[in-house]
Every structure is written in C-alpha cells, then in structure tokens.
C-alpha cells in the first residue's frame, strides 16, 4: 500500500470543501445525503464543518464489485430519505470513478422534487468518467488507481484507515482477512 493522502491533507481538503459549499449555498437550510457505505467518514467530518441549518440522511448504493475493482450493475436503496420537495440537497460520495453512481442518484433526487441538487465527492479518478455530469465539489483529483481508507474499501476491508492509500498488486492478491490485517502501521508518520 502506498499513501496518497495523509489525514492532515484530508482534513485540510475537507475544510476547504465545507467553505466552498457554504459560499455556494449560503445560510439556506441544507439536506446532506450521504452514500453508504463509503461516505460515512467524509459525511461525519464534513457536516461538523458546515455552519447553518443542516439535516443529514443516507442512501445506499452498490455497483456489485465483490472482490473485483471494476464496476458492475448498480443497486440503489433510497427508502430512508425524507421528503425532499423544495429542498436544497447536497449529495456526498467518497469517490467519482465512472460517475454512474452519482449520475443515477442526482437524477433520482431531482425526481423526488429537490429544488436544487449539488454533488460533492472527496476523490475523483483521472480519466475514468463515463457520464456527462461532473461533481460540483471535488476534494482531490487522483490517478486512476484503486484506493482504500477514509471510508473506501476493498472487499469490505480498510474503510477504517485514517488516510487514503493506493492498493498495490500484492494487496489485491491477498485474501481479505490477510489483507485487512496487513495495513501498514502509520502511527509514527501521521500523528
Ligand atoms: P462509479 O459509479 O464508477 O463512479 O463508482 C463509484 C463507487 O464505486 C464509489 O461510491 C465507490 O463505492 C466505488 N469505488 C470506485 N472506485 C473505488 C476505489 O478506488 N476504491 C474503493 N471504492 C471505489
Ligand atoms: Mg460508494
């Protein structure tokens, strides 16, 4: 594993994202809609930096990756969403890869009557987009590698890492339980 973004860099990027969101939306009430499961860490850090009225809701999306690192069929679950009619909505996801997840969710939130839907991603992969939409707020542009940490997983492992790291071929070959236990101990470097 190779560290791409340290926890300090992530904190700085999220502070900037929060400023940009509030500059754009002003003090109007905002409904933050996070995409499970990858956005949990981002949502929790971001909402604590957003001043003004905020409410939070989560939807679930999966592109059936399983152990693969390429996307498959998209499965969405939005049954926990509140009424969005006339609301200012900020959709928050961990990463923009092909963009199919974000595109489908933005469409769905608009269909549910949101006054305006803005989208925010922590990471955007270079040269992978397969859709017309672009996220309104992007934390970091990264190379087209498979990354884990800060909410992002590979086969369920590594979401808890406080940094974002690029997986190397040896990490992908290992069994999930082995790889989950083999994350480098970065305590001395990051804190
Ligand atoms: P998209 O629909 O291709 O843009 O994929 C977006 C979703 O795929 C994200 O919400 C992630 O859950 C997942 N994903 C894409 N790239 C990565 C990665 O490098 N690491 C972990 N998850 C990823
Ligand atoms: Mg996701």
Coordinates of N, CA and C and ligand atoms in Angstrom, one line a residue, residues 65 93-101 125 145-147 152-153, ligand 1:
X65 N -19.3 -4.8 -6.9 CA -18.0 -5.1 -7.2 C -17.5 -6.4 -6.7
X93 N -20.5 11.7 -1.9 CA -20.0 10.3 -2.0 C -18.5 10.3 -1.9
X94 N -17.9 9.2 -1.7 CA -16.5 9.1 -1.4 C -15.7 9.3 -2.7
X95 N -16.1 8.7 -3.8 CA -15.3 8.8 -5.0 C -16.1 8.8 -6.3
X96 N -15.6 9.6 -7.2 CA -16.2 9.6 -8.6 C -15.3 8.8 -9.5
X97 N -15.7 7.7 -9.9 CA -14.9 6.8 -10.7 C -15.5 6.9 -12.2
X98 N -16.4 6.0 -12.5 CA -17.1 6.1 -13.8 C -18.2 7.3 -13.7
X99 N -18.6 7.6 -12.5 CA -19.6 8.6 -12.4 C -21.1 8.1 -12.4
X100 N -21.2 6.8 -12.7 CA -22.6 6.2 -12.8 C -23.4 6.3 -11.6
X101 N -22.7 6.0 -10.4 CA -23.5 6.1 -9.1 C -24.0 7.5 -8.9
X125 N -11.3 10.2 -9.8 CA -10.2 9.4 -10.5 C -10.0 10.0 -11.9
X145 N -6.1 4.8 -9.9 CA -5.6 3.6 -9.2 C -6.8 3.2 -8.2
X146 N -6.7 1.9 -7.7 CA -7.7 1.5 -6.7 C -7.3 2.0 -5.4
X147 N -8.1 2.7 -4.7 CA -7.7 3.3 -3.4 C -8.6 2.8 -2.2
X152 N -13.3 4.3 2.2 CA -13.2 3.4 0.9 C -12.7 2.0 1.3
X153 N -13.3 1.0 0.7 CA -12.9 -0.4 1.0 C -12.5 -1.1 -0.2
Ligands
LIG1 P1 -18.7 4.9 -10.0 O1 -20.2 4.7 -10.1 O2 -18.0 4.1 -11.1 O3 -18.4 6.4 -10.1 O4 -18.2 4.3 -8.7 C1 -18.4 4.9 -7.6 C2 -18.4 3.9 -6.4 O5 -17.6 2.8 -6.6 C3 -18.0 4.7 -5.2 O6 -19.1 5.1 -4.5 C4 -17.2 3.6 -4.5 O7 -18.0 2.9 -3.6 C5 -16.7 2.6 -5.5 N1 -15.3 2.8 -5.9 C6 -14.9 3.3 -7.1 N2 -13.5 3.4 -7.1 C7 -13.1 2.9 -5.9 C8 -11.8 2.7 -5.4 O8 -10.7 3.1 -5.9 N3 -11.8 2.2 -4.1 C9 -12.9 1.8 -3.4 N4 -14.1 2.0 -3.9 C10 -14.2 2.5 -5.2

